[in-house]
């Protein structure tokens, strides 16, 4: 196998491994709480950046080898074992990427649900804080015999 085609094959295999890691992260995101989701999104983003960089190198290599580009784009069937390896490696990458794309809507919906739960919790805390402040004012008012006229803050 020519050196640049071996490099393509190696880069496709690495790309597949990164996509498999993303797939695992995406699958696990449906079981995570808010704090874990933040770290998972960051990790997924880092892997996607690596994949994008890998794609740039793959694209550059394919600019000089139209047959390899045809194998990676599946625009024709392979003629020999070398082309078959590139074809299959590219197909394997696309299969994993497709599974991730299929799972994304469910993950997005889950993240929106978690976001809403967090917002609801914040609103509940704000409401209970306001209720406590109101109750505190009522207690102070009752103990002072009415609403204080000159209420100032020390900050």
Backbone as JSON, one array per atom type, in Angstrom:
{
  "sequence": "XXXXXXXXXXXXXXXXXXXXXXXXXXXXXXXXXXXXXXXXXXXXXXXXXXXXXXXXXXXXXXXXXXXXXXXXXXXXXXXXXXXXXXXXXXXXXXXXXXXXXXXXXXXXXXXXXXXXXXXXXXXXXXXXXXXXXXXXXXXXXXXXXXXXXXXXXXX",
  "N": [[0.86, -1.18, 0.0], [0.51, 2.2, -0.83], [2.26, 4.93, 0.75], [0.79, 7.32, 1.37], [-1.79, 6.41, 1.19], [-1.84, 4.51, 3.19], [-1.53, 6.23, 5.31], [-3.97, 7.6, 5.1], [-5.73, 5.5, 5.72], [-4.97, 4.95, 8.36], [-5.61, 7.42, 9.55], [-8.38, 7.44, 9.14], [-9.12, 5.29, 10.73], [-8.4, 6.29, 13.24], [-10.12, 8.43, 13.36], [-12.57, 7.07, 13.44], [-12.31, 5.82, 15.95], [-12.4, 8.08, 17.62], [-14.99, 8.95, 17.06], [-16.37, 6.75, 18.1], [-15.82, 7.12, 20.79], [-17.21, 9.51, 21.19], [-19.78, 8.57, 20.67], [-20.13, 6.87, 22.87], [-20.06, 8.77, 24.93], [-22.33, 10.31, 24.26], [-24.35, 8.37, 24.53], [-24.16, 7.9, 27.28], [-24.86, 10.36, 28.26], [-27.57, 10.52, 28.62], [-27.98, 9.55, 31.1], [-26.88, 11.21, 32.91], [-26.39, 13.76, 35.42], [-26.82, 17.35, 35.81], [-24.3, 18.56, 36.37], [-22.47, 16.67, 35.44], [-23.18, 16.61, 32.77], [-22.2, 19.0, 31.72], [-19.39, 18.61, 31.69], [-19.3, 16.43, 29.95], [-20.28, 17.5, 27.55], [-18.24, 19.29, 26.98], [-16.08, 17.51, 26.66], [-17.0, 16.06, 24.46], [-17.03, 18.13, 22.58], [-14.26, 18.67, 22.38], [-13.35, 16.31, 21.2], [-14.71, 16.47, 18.76], [-13.42, 18.65, 17.66], [-10.87, 17.58, 17.23], [-11.55, 15.69, 15.31], [-12.38, 17.35, 13.22], [-9.95, 18.58, 12.58], [-8.57, 16.35, 11.73], [-10.09, 15.72, 9.49], [-9.4, 17.83, 7.8], [-6.74, 17.21, 7.14], [-7.13, 14.73, 5.89], [-8.7, 15.55, 3.74], [-6.82, 17.12, 2.37], [-4.91, 15.18, 1.62], [-6.49, 13.65, -0.1], [-6.85, 15.39, -2.18], [-4.8, 14.98, -3.89], [-5.11, 12.45, -4.75], [-7.33, 11.12, -6.57], [-8.66, 8.67, -6.83], [-8.59, 7.6, -4.25], [-10.13, 9.54, -3.0], [-12.58, 9.03, -4.25], [-13.12, 6.55, -3.1], [-13.43, 7.2, -0.39], [-15.61, 8.87, -0.55], [-17.45, 7.18, -1.56], [-18.22, 7.05, -4.25], [-17.77, 5.32, -6.25], [-17.32, 1.78, -6.72], [-14.81, -0.26, -5.1], [-11.77, -1.38, -6.74], [-9.66, -2.99, -6.06], [-7.89, -4.63, -3.3], [-6.64, -2.67, -1.72], [-8.11, -0.33, -2.28], [-10.54, -1.31, -1.33], [-10.08, -1.46, 1.43], [-9.86, 1.26, 2.13], [-12.39, 2.13, 1.34], [-14.07, 0.58, 3.03], [-13.15, 1.43, 5.56], [-13.87, 4.12, 5.54], [-16.63, 3.83, 5.32], [-17.18, 2.6, 7.77], [-16.58, 4.7, 9.54], [-18.56, 6.51, 8.82], [-20.82, 5.06, 9.55], [-20.73, 4.99, 12.37], [-20.84, 7.74, 12.88], [-23.38, 8.27, 11.87], [-25.01, 6.88, 13.69], [-24.6, 8.43, 15.95], [-25.7, 10.86, 15.11], [-28.36, 10.07, 14.92], [-28.95, 9.69, 17.6], [-28.72, 12.2, 18.72], [-31.07, 14.01, 18.79], [-32.6, 12.97, 20.94], [-30.81, 13.27, 23.06], [-30.53, 16.04, 23.05], [-33.15, 16.8, 23.74], [-33.26, 15.69, 26.31], [-31.29, 17.23, 27.58], [-32.5, 19.75, 27.46], [-34.67, 19.26, 29.11], [-33.36, 18.8, 31.57], [-32.25, 21.33, 31.87], [-34.57, 22.87, 32.19], [-35.52, 21.76, 34.57], [-33.53, 22.64, 36.3], [-33.86, 25.42, 36.11], [-36.43, 25.61, 37.2], [-35.9, 24.78, 39.8], [-34.24, 26.87, 40.64], [-36.06, 28.99, 40.53], [-37.84, 28.13, 42.5], [-36.17, 28.25, 44.73], [-35.68, 31.0, 44.77], [-38.27, 31.94, 45.22], [-38.82, 30.79, 47.73], [-36.88, 32.1, 49.21], [-37.75, 34.73, 49.02], [-40.17, 34.48, 50.33], [-39.25, 33.81, 52.87], [-37.93, 36.19, 53.52], [-40.08, 37.95, 53.54], [-41.57, 36.88, 55.65], [-39.72, 37.27, 57.7], [-39.69, 40.1, 57.8], [-42.31, 40.48, 58.64], [-42.23, 39.36, 61.2], [-40.35, 41.04, 62.46], [-41.7, 43.45, 62.2], [-43.98, 42.95, 63.75], [-42.79, 42.62, 66.24], [-41.76, 45.15, 66.67], [-43.93, 46.67, 66.78], [-45.23, 47.55, 64.49], [-44.68, 48.61, 61.07], [-41.31, 49.26, 60.31], [-40.09, 52.56, 60.01], [-37.71, 53.71, 59.11], [-35.84, 51.97, 57.41], [-32.81, 50.74, 56.66], [-30.03, 49.58, 54.7], [-26.88, 48.02, 55.32], [-24.92, 47.95, 53.39]],
  "CA": [[0.0, 0.0, 0.0], [1.27, 3.44, -0.89], [2.38, 5.57, 2.05], [-0.3, 8.26, 1.63], [-3.02, 5.64, 1.4], [-1.72, 3.93, 4.53], [-1.81, 7.34, 6.22], [-5.42, 7.79, 5.06], [-6.35, 4.4, 6.45], [-4.68, 5.19, 9.78], [-6.4, 8.57, 9.98], [-9.79, 7.03, 9.19], [-9.28, 4.43, 11.91], [-8.36, 7.17, 14.42], [-11.38, 9.18, 13.33], [-13.6, 6.14, 13.91], [-12.13, 5.67, 17.39], [-12.9, 9.3, 18.26], [-16.45, 8.91, 16.95], [-16.84, 5.76, 19.06], [-15.78, 7.78, 22.11], [-18.34, 10.45, 21.21], [-20.99, 7.76, 20.79], [-20.23, 6.44, 24.26], [-20.42, 9.96, 25.71], [-23.73, 10.64, 23.94], [-25.21, 7.35, 25.16], [-24.12, 8.1, 28.73], [-25.44, 11.66, 28.62], [-28.96, 10.31, 29.0], [-28.0, 9.09, 32.49], [-26.08, 12.15, 33.69], [-27.01, 14.93, 36.02], [-26.42, 18.6, 35.18], [-22.86, 18.8, 36.5], [-21.78, 15.73, 34.55], [-23.48, 16.98, 31.38], [-21.29, 20.07, 31.31], [-18.11, 17.99, 31.38], [-19.48, 15.57, 28.78], [-20.39, 18.38, 26.38], [-16.89, 19.8, 26.72], [-15.29, 16.39, 26.13], [-17.5, 15.8, 23.1], [-16.54, 19.23, 21.75], [-12.83, 18.47, 22.14], [-13.21, 15.22, 20.22], [-15.17, 16.98, 17.47], [-12.35, 19.51, 17.13], [-9.84, 16.67, 16.7], [-12.07, 15.1, 14.06], [-12.34, 18.39, 12.19], [-8.55, 18.71, 12.16], [-8.26, 15.13, 10.97], [-10.76, 15.87, 8.19], [-8.61, 18.75, 6.97], [-5.59, 16.46, 6.62], [-7.67, 13.73, 4.96], [-9.09, 16.29, 2.53], [-5.59, 17.5, 1.66], [-4.34, 13.98, 1.0], [-7.37, 13.23, -1.19], [-6.72, 16.34, -3.3], [-3.76, 14.47, -4.78], [-5.41, 11.05, -5.1], [-8.76, 11.11, -6.88], [-9.21, 7.34, -6.58], [-8.82, 7.5, -2.81], [-11.28, 10.42, -2.71], [-13.77, 8.3, -4.68], [-13.38, 5.49, -2.12], [-13.91, 7.83, 0.84], [-16.93, 9.44, -0.83], [-18.29, 6.07, -2.04], [-18.79, 7.4, -5.55], [-17.62, 4.12, -7.08], [-16.93, 0.58, -5.97], [-13.37, -0.5, -5.13], [-11.26, -2.31, -7.75], [-8.66, -3.88, -5.47], [-7.91, -4.72, -1.83], [-6.24, -1.37, -1.15], [-9.29, 0.53, -2.37], [-11.56, -1.9, -0.47], [-9.76, -1.07, 2.8], [-10.24, 2.67, 2.28], [-13.84, 2.17, 1.21], [-14.65, 0.03, 4.25], [-12.8, 2.3, 6.69], [-14.72, 5.31, 5.44], [-17.99, 3.39, 5.62], [-17.25, 2.38, 9.22], [-16.63, 6.02, 10.17], [-19.89, 7.08, 8.56], [-21.82, 4.3, 10.31], [-20.71, 5.47, 13.76], [-21.33, 9.13, 12.85], [-24.83, 8.21, 11.67], [-25.64, 6.49, 14.96], [-24.54, 9.61, 16.83], [-26.7, 11.81, 14.6], [-29.68, 9.54, 15.28], [-29.15, 9.82, 19.05], [-28.64, 13.61, 19.13], [-32.33, 14.64, 19.2], [-32.98, 12.5, 22.27], [-29.9, 13.91, 24.0], [-30.9, 17.46, 23.1], [-34.39, 16.88, 24.51], [-32.9, 15.4, 27.7], [-30.58, 18.4, 28.11], [-33.5, 20.81, 27.66], [-35.43, 18.86, 30.3], [-32.51, 19.07, 32.72], [-32.15, 22.78, 31.99], [-35.83, 23.35, 32.75], [-35.55, 21.35, 35.98], [-32.63, 23.53, 37.02], [-34.52, 26.72, 36.18], [-37.54, 25.48, 38.16], [-35.3, 24.72, 41.13], [-33.79, 28.24, 40.95], [-37.26, 29.78, 40.81], [-38.34, 27.69, 43.81], [-35.28, 28.82, 45.75], [-35.95, 32.44, 44.83], [-39.59, 32.13, 45.84], [-38.72, 30.48, 49.17], [-36.09, 33.18, 49.78], [-38.64, 35.9, 49.13], [-41.14, 34.16, 51.38], [-38.54, 33.92, 54.15], [-37.7, 37.62, 53.76], [-41.38, 38.54, 53.91], [-41.88, 36.38, 56.99], [-38.8, 37.96, 58.6], [-40.2, 41.47, 57.96], [-43.53, 40.41, 59.45], [-41.82, 39.12, 62.59], [-39.73, 42.28, 62.93], [-42.79, 44.43, 62.29], [-44.82, 42.62, 64.9], [-42.06, 42.85, 67.48], [-41.55, 46.59, 66.83], [-45.23, 47.31, 66.88], [-45.61, 48.14, 63.2], [-43.68, 48.62, 60.0], [-40.26, 50.22, 60.59], [-40.15, 53.72, 59.12], [-36.41, 54.0, 58.54], [-35.18, 50.68, 57.22], [-31.7, 50.94, 55.74], [-29.12, 48.45, 54.56], [-25.5, 48.35, 55.69], [-23.98, 47.59, 52.31]],
  "C": [[0.9, 1.24, 0.0], [1.22, 4.15, 0.45], [1.21, 6.51, 2.35], [-1.62, 7.53, 1.84], [-3.01, 4.95, 2.76], [-2.01, 5.02, 5.57], [-3.32, 7.63, 6.26], [-6.13, 6.74, 5.89], [-6.16, 4.58, 7.96], [-5.52, 6.34, 10.32], [-7.89, 8.26, 10.06], [-10.05, 6.15, 10.41], [-9.28, 5.28, 13.19], [-9.66, 7.96, 14.52], [-12.53, 8.31, 13.85], [-13.53, 5.96, 15.43], [-12.67, 6.89, 18.14], [-14.42, 9.35, 18.2], [-17.04, 7.87, 17.92], [-16.84, 6.33, 20.48], [-16.94, 8.76, 22.25], [-19.64, 9.69, 21.37], [-21.2, 7.29, 22.23], [-20.65, 7.61, 25.16], [-21.89, 10.29, 25.5], [-24.68, 9.64, 24.59], [-25.28, 7.55, 26.67], [-24.77, 9.4, 29.16], [-26.88, 11.52, 29.09], [-29.1, 9.85, 30.45], [-27.33, 10.09, 33.43], [-26.93, 13.23, 34.33], [-26.37, 16.18, 35.4], [-24.91, 18.81, 35.22], [-22.06, 17.9, 35.56], [-22.01, 16.09, 33.08], [-22.52, 18.04, 30.87], [-19.93, 19.51, 30.9], [-18.2, 17.13, 30.11], [-19.57, 16.4, 27.49], [-19.02, 18.92, 25.99], [-16.01, 18.71, 26.1], [-15.7, 16.06, 24.7], [-17.01, 16.87, 22.13], [-15.06, 19.09, 21.41], [-12.6, 17.38, 21.1], [-13.65, 15.68, 18.83], [-14.13, 17.9, 16.84], [-11.23, 18.65, 16.53], [-10.28, 16.08, 15.37], [-12.03, 16.12, 12.93], [-10.91, 18.6, 11.68], [-8.13, 17.51, 11.32], [-8.88, 15.21, 9.57], [-9.99, 16.78, 7.25], [-7.43, 18.02, 6.35], [-6.05, 15.43, 5.59], [-8.05, 14.4, 3.64], [-7.85, 16.67, 1.71], [-4.96, 16.31, 0.95], [-5.17, 13.57, -0.22], [-7.32, 14.19, -2.38], [-5.74, 15.81, -4.34], [-4.01, 13.03, -5.22], [-6.92, 10.93, -5.33], [-9.4, 9.74, -6.62], [-9.49, 7.14, -5.09], [-10.03, 8.35, -2.42], [-12.58, 9.72, -3.11], [-14.13, 7.19, -3.69], [-13.98, 6.09, -0.84], [-15.3, 8.43, 0.67], [-17.93, 8.4, -1.33], [-18.97, 6.41, -3.37], [-18.57, 6.3, -6.59], [-17.18, 2.97, -6.21], [-15.42, 0.35, -6.1], [-12.99, -1.55, -6.17], [-10.27, -3.32, -7.18], [-8.74, -3.83, -3.94], [-7.57, -3.4, -1.16], [-7.42, -0.4, -1.16], [-10.4, 0.02, -1.45], [-11.33, -1.48, 0.99], [-10.16, 0.38, 3.06], [-11.76, 2.83, 2.27], [-14.52, 1.73, 2.52], [-14.37, 0.91, 5.47], [-13.67, 3.54, 6.7], [-16.16, 4.96, 5.78], [-18.18, 3.16, 7.12], [-17.33, 3.7, 9.98], [-18.03, 6.6, 10.02], [-20.98, 6.35, 9.33], [-21.88, 4.78, 11.75], [-21.27, 6.9, 13.81], [-22.85, 9.16, 12.68], [-25.57, 7.82, 12.95], [-25.67, 7.67, 15.93], [-25.6, 10.62, 16.41], [-28.1, 11.36, 14.98], [-29.98, 9.73, 16.76], [-29.24, 11.27, 19.51], [-29.99, 14.22, 19.52], [-32.77, 14.23, 20.6], [-32.1, 13.15, 23.34], [-30.25, 15.39, 24.15], [-32.17, 17.66, 23.93], [-34.11, 16.65, 26.0], [-32.21, 16.61, 28.33], [-31.54, 19.57, 28.35], [-34.34, 20.52, 28.9], [-34.64, 19.17, 31.56], [-32.36, 20.57, 32.96], [-33.42, 23.35, 32.62], [-35.95, 22.97, 34.23], [-34.68, 22.27, 36.83], [-33.24, 24.92, 37.17], [-35.68, 26.7, 37.19], [-37.0, 25.47, 39.59], [-34.84, 26.11, 41.57], [-34.99, 29.11, 41.3], [-37.85, 29.41, 42.17], [-37.49, 28.27, 44.93], [-35.5, 30.31, 45.9], [-37.26, 32.71, 45.53], [-39.52, 31.84, 47.34], [-37.88, 31.53, 49.87], [-36.92, 34.43, 49.98], [-39.67, 35.68, 50.23], [-40.49, 34.28, 52.76], [-38.29, 35.38, 54.5], [-38.99, 38.3, 54.19], [-41.76, 38.13, 55.33], [-41.0, 37.09, 58.03], [-39.28, 39.39, 58.87], [-41.46, 41.49, 58.83], [-43.19, 40.22, 60.93], [-41.23, 40.39, 63.21], [-40.79, 43.34, 63.14], [-43.63, 44.2, 63.53], [-44.09, 42.91, 66.2], [-41.8, 44.33, 67.74], [-42.85, 47.36, 66.94], [-45.64, 48.01, 65.61], [-44.45, 48.1, 62.22], [-42.59, 49.63, 60.35], [-40.25, 51.33, 59.54], [-38.82, 53.95, 58.43], [-35.61, 52.7, 58.46], [-34.05, 50.88, 56.23], [-30.81, 49.7, 55.74], [-27.71, 48.93, 54.88], [-24.52, 47.93, 54.6], [-24.18, 48.47, 51.12]]
}
